[in-house]
mmCIF file of C-alpha atoms in Angstrom:
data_model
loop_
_atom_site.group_PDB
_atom_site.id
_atom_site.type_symbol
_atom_site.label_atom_id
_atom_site.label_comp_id
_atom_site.label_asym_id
_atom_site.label_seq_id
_atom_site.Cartn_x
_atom_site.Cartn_y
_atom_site.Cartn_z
ATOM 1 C CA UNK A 1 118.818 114.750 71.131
ATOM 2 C CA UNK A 2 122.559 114.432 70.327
ATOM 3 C CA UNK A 3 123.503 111.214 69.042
ATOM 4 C CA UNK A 4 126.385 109.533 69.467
ATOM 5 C CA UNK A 5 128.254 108.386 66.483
ATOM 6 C CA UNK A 6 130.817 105.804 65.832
ATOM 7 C CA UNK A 7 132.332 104.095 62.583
ATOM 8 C CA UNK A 8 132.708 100.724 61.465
ATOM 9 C CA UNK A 9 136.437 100.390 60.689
ATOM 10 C CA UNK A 10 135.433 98.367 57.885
ATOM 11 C CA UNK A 11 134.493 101.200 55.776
ATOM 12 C CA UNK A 12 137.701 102.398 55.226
ATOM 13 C CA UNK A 13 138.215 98.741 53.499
ATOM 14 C CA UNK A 14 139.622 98.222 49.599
ATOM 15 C CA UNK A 15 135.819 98.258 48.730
ATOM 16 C CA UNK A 16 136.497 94.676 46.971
ATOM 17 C CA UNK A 17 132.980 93.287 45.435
ATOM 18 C CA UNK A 18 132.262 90.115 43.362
ATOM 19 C CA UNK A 19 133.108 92.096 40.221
ATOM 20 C CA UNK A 20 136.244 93.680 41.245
ATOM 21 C CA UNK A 21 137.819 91.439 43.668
ATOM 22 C CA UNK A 22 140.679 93.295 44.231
ATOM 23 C CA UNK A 23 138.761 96.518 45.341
ATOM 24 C CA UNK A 24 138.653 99.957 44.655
ATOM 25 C CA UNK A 25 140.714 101.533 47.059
ATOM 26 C CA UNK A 26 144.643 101.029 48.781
ATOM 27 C CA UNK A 27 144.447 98.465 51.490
ATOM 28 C CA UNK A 28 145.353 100.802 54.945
ATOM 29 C CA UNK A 29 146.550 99.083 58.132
ATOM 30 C CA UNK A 30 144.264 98.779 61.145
ATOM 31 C CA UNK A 31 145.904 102.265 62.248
ATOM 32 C CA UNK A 32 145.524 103.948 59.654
ATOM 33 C CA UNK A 33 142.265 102.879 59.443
ATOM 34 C CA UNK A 34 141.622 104.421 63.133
ATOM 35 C CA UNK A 35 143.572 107.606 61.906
ATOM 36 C CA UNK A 36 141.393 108.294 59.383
ATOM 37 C CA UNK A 37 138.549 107.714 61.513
ATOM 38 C CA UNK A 38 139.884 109.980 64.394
ATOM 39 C CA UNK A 39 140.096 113.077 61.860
ATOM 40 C CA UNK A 40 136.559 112.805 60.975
ATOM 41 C CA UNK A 41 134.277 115.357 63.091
ATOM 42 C CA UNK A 42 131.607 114.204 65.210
ATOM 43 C CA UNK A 43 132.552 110.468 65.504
ATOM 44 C CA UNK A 44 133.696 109.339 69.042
ATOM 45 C CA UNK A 45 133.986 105.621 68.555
ATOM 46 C CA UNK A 46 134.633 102.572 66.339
ATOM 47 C CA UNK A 47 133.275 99.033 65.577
ATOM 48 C CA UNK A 48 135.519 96.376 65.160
ATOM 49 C CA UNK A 49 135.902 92.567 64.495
ATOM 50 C CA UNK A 50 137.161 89.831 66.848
ATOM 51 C CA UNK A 51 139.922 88.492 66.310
ATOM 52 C CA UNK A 52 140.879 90.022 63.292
ATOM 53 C CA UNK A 53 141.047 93.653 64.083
ATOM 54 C CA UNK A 54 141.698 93.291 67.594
ATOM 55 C CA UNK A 55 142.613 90.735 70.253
ATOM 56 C CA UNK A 56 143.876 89.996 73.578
ATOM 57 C CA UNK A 57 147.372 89.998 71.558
ATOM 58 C CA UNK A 58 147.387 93.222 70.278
ATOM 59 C CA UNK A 59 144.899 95.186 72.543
ATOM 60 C CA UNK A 60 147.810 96.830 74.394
ATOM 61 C CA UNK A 61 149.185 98.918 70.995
ATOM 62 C CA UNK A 62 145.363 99.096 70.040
ATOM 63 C CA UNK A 63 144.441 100.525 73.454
ATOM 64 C CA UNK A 64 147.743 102.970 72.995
ATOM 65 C CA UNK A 65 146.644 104.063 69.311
ATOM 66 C CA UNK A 66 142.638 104.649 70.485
ATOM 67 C CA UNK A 67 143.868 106.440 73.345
ATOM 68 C CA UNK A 68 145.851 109.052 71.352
ATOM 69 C CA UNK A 69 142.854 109.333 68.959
ATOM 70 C CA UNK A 70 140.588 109.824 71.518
ATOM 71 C CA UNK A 71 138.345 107.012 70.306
ATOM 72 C CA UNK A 72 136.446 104.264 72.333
ATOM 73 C CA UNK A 73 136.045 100.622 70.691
ATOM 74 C CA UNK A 74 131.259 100.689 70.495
ATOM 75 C CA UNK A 75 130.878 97.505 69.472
ATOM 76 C CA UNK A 76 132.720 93.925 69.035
ATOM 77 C CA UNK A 77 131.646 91.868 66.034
ATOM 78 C CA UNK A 78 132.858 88.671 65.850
ATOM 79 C CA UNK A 79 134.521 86.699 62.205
ATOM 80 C CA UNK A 80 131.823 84.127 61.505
ATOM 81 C CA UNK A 81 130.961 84.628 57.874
ATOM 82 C CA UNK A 82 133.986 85.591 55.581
ATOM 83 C CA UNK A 83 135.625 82.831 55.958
ATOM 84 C CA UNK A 84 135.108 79.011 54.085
ATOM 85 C CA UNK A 85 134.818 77.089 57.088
ATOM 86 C CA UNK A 86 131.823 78.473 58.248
ATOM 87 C CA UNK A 87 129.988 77.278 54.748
ATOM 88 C CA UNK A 88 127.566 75.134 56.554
ATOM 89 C CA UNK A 89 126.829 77.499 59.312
ATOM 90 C CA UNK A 90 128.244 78.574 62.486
ATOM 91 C CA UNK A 91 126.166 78.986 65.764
ATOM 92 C CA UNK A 92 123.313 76.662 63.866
ATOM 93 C CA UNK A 93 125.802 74.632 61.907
ATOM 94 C CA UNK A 94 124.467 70.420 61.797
ATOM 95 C CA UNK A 95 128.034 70.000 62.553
ATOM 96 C CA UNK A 96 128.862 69.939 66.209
ATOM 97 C CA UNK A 97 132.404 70.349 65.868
ATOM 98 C CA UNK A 98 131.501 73.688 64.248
ATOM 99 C CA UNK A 99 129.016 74.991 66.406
ATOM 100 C CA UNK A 100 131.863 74.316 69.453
ATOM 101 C CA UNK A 101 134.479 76.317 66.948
ATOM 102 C CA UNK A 102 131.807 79.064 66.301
ATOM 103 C CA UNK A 103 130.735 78.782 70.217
ATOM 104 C CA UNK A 104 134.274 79.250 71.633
ATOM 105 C CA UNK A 105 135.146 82.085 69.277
ATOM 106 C CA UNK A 106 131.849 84.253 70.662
ATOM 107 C CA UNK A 107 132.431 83.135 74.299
ATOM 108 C CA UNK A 108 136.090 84.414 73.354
ATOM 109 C CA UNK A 109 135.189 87.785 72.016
ATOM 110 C CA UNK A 110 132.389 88.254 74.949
ATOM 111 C CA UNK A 111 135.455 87.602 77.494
ATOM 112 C CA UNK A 112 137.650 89.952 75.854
ATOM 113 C CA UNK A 113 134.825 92.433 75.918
ATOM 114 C CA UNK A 114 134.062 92.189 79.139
ATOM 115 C CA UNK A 115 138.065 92.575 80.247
ATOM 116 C CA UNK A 116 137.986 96.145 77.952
ATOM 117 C CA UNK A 117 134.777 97.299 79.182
ATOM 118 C CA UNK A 118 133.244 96.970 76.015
ATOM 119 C CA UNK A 119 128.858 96.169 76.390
ATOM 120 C CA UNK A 120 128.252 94.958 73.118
ATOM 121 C CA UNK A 121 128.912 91.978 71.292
ATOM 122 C CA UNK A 122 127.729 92.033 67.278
ATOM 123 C CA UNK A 123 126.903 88.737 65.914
ATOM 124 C CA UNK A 124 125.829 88.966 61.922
ATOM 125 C CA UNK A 125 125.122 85.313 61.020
ATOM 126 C CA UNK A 126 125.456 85.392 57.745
ATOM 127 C CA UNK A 127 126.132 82.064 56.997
ATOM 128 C CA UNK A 128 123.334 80.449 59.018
ATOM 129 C CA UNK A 129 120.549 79.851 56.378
ATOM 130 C CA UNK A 130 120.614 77.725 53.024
ATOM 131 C CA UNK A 131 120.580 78.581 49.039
ATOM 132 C CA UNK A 132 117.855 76.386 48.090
ATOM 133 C CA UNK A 133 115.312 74.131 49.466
ATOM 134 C CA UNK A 134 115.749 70.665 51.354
ATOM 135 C CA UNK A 135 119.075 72.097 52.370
ATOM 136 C CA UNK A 136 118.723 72.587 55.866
ATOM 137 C CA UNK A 137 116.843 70.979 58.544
ATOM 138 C CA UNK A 138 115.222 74.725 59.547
ATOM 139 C CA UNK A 139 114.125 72.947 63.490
ATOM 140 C CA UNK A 140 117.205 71.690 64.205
ATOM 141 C CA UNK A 141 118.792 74.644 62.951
ATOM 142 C CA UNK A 142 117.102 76.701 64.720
ATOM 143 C CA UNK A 143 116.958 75.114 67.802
ATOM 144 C CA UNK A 144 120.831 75.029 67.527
ATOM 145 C CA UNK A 145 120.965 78.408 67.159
ATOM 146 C CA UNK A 146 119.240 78.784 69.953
ATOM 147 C CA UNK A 147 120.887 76.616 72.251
ATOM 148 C CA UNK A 148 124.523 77.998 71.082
ATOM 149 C CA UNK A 149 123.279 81.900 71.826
ATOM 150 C CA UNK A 150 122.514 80.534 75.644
ATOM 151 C CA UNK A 151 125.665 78.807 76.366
ATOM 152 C CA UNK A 152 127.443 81.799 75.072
ATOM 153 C CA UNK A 153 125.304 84.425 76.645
ATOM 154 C CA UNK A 154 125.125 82.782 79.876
ATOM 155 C CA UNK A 155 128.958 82.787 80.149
ATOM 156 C CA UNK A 156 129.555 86.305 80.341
ATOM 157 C CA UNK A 157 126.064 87.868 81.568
ATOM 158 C CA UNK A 158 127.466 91.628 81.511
ATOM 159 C CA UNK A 159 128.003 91.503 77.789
ATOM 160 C CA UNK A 160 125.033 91.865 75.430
ATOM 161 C CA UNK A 161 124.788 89.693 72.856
ATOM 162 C CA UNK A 162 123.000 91.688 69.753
ATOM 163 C CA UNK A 163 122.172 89.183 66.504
ATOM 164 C CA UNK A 164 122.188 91.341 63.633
ATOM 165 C CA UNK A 165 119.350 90.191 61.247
ATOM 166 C CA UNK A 166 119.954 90.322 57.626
ATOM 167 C CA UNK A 167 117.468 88.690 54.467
ATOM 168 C CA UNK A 168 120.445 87.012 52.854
ATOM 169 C CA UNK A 169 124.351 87.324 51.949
ATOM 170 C CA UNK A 170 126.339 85.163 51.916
ATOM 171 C CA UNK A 171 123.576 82.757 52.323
ATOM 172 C CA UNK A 172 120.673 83.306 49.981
ATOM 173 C CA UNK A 173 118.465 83.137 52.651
ATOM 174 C CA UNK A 174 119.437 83.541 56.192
ATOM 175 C CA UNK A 175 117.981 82.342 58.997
ATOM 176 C CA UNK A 176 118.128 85.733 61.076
ATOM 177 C CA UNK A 177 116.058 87.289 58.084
ATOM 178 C CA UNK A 178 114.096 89.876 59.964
ATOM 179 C CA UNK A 179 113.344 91.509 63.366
ATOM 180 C CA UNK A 180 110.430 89.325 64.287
ATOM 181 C CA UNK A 181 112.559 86.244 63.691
ATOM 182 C CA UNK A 182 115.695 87.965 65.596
ATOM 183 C CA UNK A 183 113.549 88.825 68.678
ATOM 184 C CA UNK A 184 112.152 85.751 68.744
ATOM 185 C CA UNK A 185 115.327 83.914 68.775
ATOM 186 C CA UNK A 186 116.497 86.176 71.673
ATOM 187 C CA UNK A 187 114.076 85.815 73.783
ATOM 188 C CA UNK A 188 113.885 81.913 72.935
ATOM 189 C CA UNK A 189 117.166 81.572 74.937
ATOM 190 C CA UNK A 190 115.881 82.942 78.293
ATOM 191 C CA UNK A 191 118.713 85.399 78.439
ATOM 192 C CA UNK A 192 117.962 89.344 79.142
ATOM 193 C CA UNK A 193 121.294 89.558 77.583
ATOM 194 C CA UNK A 194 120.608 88.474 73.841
ATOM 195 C CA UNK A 195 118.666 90.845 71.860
ATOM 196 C CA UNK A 196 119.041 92.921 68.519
ATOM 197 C CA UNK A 197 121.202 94.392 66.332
ATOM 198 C CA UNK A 198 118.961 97.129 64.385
ATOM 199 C CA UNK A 199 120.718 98.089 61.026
ATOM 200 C CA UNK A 200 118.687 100.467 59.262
ATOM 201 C CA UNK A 201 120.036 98.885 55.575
ATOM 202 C CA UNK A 202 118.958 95.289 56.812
ATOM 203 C CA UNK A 203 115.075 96.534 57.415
ATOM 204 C CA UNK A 204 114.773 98.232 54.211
ATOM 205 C CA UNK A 205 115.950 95.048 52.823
ATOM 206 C CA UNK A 206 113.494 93.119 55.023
ATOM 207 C CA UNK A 207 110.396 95.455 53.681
ATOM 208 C CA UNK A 208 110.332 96.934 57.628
ATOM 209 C CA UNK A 209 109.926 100.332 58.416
ATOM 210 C CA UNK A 210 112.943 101.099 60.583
ATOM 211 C CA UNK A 211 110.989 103.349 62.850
ATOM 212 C CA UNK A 212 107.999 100.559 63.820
ATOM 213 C CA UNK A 213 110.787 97.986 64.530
ATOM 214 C CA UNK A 214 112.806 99.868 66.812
ATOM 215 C CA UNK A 215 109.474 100.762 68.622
ATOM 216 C CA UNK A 216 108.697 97.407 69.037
ATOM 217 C CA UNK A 217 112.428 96.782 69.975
ATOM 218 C CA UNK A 218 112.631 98.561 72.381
ATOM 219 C CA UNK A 219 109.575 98.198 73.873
ATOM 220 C CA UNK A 220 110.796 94.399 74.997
ATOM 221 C CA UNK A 221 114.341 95.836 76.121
ATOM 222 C CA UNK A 222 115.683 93.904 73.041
ATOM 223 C CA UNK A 223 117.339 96.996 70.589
ATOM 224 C CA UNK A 224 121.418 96.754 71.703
ATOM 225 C CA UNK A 225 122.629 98.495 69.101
ATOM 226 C CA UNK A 226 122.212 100.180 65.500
ATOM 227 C CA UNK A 227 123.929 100.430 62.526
ATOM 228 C CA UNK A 228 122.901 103.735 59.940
ATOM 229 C CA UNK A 229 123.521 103.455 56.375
ATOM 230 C CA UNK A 230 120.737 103.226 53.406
ATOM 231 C CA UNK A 231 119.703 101.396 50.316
ATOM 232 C CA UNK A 232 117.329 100.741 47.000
ATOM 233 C CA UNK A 233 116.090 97.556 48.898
ATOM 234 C CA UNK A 234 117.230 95.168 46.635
ATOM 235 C CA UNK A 235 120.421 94.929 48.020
ATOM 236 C CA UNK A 236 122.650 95.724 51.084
ATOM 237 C CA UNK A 237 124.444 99.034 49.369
ATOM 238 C CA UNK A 238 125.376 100.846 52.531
ATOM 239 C CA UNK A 239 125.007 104.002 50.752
ATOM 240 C CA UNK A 240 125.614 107.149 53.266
ATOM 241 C CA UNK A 241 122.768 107.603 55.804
ATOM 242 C CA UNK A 242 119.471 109.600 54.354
ATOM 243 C CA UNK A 243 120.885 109.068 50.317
ATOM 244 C CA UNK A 244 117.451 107.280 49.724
ATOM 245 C CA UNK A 245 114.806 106.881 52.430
ATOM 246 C CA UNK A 246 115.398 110.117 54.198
ATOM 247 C CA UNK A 247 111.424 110.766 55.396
ATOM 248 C CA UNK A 248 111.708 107.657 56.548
ATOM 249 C CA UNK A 249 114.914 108.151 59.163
ATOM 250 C CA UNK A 250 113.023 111.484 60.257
ATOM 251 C CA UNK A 251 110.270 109.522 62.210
ATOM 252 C CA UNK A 252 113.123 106.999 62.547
ATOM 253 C CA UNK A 253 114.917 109.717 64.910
ATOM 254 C CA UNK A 254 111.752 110.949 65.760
ATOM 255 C CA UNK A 255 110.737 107.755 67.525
ATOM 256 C CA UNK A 256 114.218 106.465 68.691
ATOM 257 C CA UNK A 257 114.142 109.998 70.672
ATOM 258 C CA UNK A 258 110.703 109.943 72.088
ATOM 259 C CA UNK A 259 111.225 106.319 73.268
ATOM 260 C CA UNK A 260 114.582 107.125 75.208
ATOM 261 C CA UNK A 261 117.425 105.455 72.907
ATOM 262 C CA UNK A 262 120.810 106.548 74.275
ATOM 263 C CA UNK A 263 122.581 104.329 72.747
ATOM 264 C CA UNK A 264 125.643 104.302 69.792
ATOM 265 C CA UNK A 265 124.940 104.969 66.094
ATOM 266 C CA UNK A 266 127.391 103.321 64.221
ATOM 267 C CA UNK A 267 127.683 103.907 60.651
ATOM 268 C CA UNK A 268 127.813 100.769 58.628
ATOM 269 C CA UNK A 269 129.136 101.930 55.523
ATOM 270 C CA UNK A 270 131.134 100.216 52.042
ATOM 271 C CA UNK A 271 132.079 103.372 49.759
ATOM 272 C CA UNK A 272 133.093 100.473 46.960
ATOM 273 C CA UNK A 273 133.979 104.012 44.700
ATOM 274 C CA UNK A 274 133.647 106.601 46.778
ATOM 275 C CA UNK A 275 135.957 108.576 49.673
ATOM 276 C CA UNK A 276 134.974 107.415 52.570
ATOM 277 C CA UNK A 277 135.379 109.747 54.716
ATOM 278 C CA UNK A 278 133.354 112.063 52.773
ATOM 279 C CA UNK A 279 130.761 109.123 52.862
ATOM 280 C CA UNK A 280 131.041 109.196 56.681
ATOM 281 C CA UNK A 281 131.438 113.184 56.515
ATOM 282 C CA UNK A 282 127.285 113.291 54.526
ATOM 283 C CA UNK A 283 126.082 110.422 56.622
ATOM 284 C CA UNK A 284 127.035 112.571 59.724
ATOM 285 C CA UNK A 285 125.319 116.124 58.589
ATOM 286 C CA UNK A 286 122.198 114.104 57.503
ATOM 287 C CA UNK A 287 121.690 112.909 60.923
ATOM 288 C CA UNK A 288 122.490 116.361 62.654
ATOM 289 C CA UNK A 289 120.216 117.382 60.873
ATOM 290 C CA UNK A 290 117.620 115.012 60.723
ATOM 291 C CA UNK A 291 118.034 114.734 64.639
ATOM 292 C CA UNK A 292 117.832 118.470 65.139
ATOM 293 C CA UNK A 293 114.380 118.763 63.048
ATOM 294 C CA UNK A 294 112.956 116.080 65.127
ATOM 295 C CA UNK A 295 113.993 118.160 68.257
ATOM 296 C CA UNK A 296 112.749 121.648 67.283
ATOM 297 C CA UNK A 297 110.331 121.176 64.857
ATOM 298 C CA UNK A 298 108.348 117.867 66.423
ATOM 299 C CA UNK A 299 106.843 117.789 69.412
ATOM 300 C CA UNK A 300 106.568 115.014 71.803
ATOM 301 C CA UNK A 301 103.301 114.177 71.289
ATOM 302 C CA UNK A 302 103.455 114.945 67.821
ATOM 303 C CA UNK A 303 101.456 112.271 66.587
ATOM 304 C CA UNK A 304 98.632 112.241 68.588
ATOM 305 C CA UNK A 305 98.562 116.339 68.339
ATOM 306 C CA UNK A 306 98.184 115.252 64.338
ATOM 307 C CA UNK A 307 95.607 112.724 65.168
ATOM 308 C CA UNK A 308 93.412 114.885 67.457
ATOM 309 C CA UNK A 309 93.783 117.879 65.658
ATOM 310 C CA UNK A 310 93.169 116.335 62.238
ATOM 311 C CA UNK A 311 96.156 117.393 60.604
ATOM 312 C CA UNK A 312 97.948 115.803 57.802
ATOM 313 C CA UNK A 313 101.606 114.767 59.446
ATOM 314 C CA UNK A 314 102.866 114.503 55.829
ATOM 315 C CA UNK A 315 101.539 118.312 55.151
ATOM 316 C CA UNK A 316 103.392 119.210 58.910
ATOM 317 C CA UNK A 317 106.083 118.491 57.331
ATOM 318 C CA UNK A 318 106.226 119.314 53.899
ATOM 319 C CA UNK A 319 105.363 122.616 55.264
ATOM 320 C CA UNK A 320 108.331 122.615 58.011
ATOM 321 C CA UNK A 321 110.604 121.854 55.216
ATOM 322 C CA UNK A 322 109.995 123.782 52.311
ATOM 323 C CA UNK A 323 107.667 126.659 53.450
ATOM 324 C CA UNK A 324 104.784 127.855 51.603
ATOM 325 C CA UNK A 325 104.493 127.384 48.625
ATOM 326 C CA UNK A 326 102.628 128.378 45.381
ATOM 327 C CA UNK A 327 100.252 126.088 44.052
#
């Protein structure tokens, strides 16, 4: 397997954080965000956000930069959480004139897509949910939700519409909290074109294991993109790929091989202290190597050869890694 690899242009932020609002780092322009980007090996695309990265405005000098750094745009996310207006929701917001705000900005970014030839539309709702109890109405929220995913999905059906689950931030608790509840949602709307957004960080959070939900994913045609980056699950740390669960993303790759995903890894990562490209620079030699392990050292049918055989997968590959050893 070779994956392909792309970076959110986000990582390259000032790393700002509730305790250092200000940041860490230099703010850098767009461009020299995609510069910095361009000079890292193995990375052939980036993720960005609608409309504040990139636009119908300023997609001619955007197209003209990617061009010359040989990048293509993965992914469109769209601005629905850091911003105050969207307080009491967006998509599921009580308040109509909000929803048609938060409705017309996805329809927007799904257009624009469409015009770039860009498949996927990201859509982290992360302020759809409540802090405490008796604060939200979860039917009618949900069934908002629901209803506000169809109109926009139906009005561009070659874009995919991926909603990017998440157990809380900003919201406490958010209604997208998991993959069972994302999948649900998607298929709820009737439209092959809504599914998932499968970030690695978010199911640790969510106490999945990454590998059994993107099984299940895309068994039901539902996984339309991923985002790699790891955590302690307590929080959303997007740590470089493999710095904590790394068994874990083996059968991760393992499985996302043997099932056929050919789709984009894009690195969702916030360095608050550290370089980022050498963030992106680990992330990237964990997975080319964790990927090229999977393809040489696992077979296809490598766990039913363990089942049938009687032999310990965990002793496979202890073994594969480190060898014999004495005792």
């Amino acid at each position: 397997m070779s994956a392909k690899i792309g970076v959110g242009v986000w990582t390259f932020g000032i790393g700002s954080c509730r305790y250092v609002g200000e940041g860490y780092k230099p703010y850098l322009s767009f461009e020299q965000r995609v510069r910095a980007i361009s000079a890292i090996k193995g990375v052939g695309g980036i993720e960005i956000t609608y409309p504040n990265d990139v636009n119908e405005d300023s997609w001619p000098g955007a197209k003209a930069l990617l061009d010359e750094c040989g990048l293509s745009i993965i992914a469109i996310g769209v601005e629905l959480v850091c911003d105050k207006q969207w307080k009491s929701g967006s998509l599921s917001s009580p308040d109509k004139n909000r929803r048609e705000i938060s409705i017309n900005l996805v329809k927007g970014a799904m257009r624009f897509a469409g015009s770039i030839g860009v498949k996927t539309v990201n859509l982290w709702l992360g302020q759809d949910g409540f802090d405490y109890v008796f604060q939200l109405d979860y039917a009618v929220a949900y069934a908002n939700l629901v209803e506000s995913l169809r109109e926009c999905a139906k009005s561009e059906p070659s874009v995919n519409l991926a909603i990017e689950y998440k157990v809380s931030e900003p919201k406490m608790s958010c209604l997208m909290k998991n993959a069972g509840m994302a999948l649900a949602c998607a298929c709820d709307t009737g439209c092959d074109n809504v599914g998932v957004t499968l970030d690695v960080g978010h199911a640790f959070n969510a106490g999945e294991n990454p590998a059994e939900t993107a099984s299940i994913l895309l068994h039901r045609n539902r996984l339309f993109h991923v985002h790699l980056n790891d955590n302690y699950r307590i929080s959303d740390d997007d740590l470089p790929v493999g710095s904590v669960h790394w068994p874990g993303y083996f059968e991760f790759f393992y499985w996302m091989d043997r099932l056929g995903y050919d789709g984009w890894y894009s690195l969702d990562l916030y360095p608050y202290r550290d370089d980022p490209t050498v963030a992106c620079e680990n992330s990237i030699q964990f997975i080319r190597g964790a990927t090229d392990f999977v393809k040489n050292k696992l077979s296809a049918d490598f766990v039913a050869e363990c089942e049938q055989g009687g032999i310990s997968p965990l002793g496979y590959l202890f073994s594969a890694f480190f060898g014999e050893v004495s005792r």
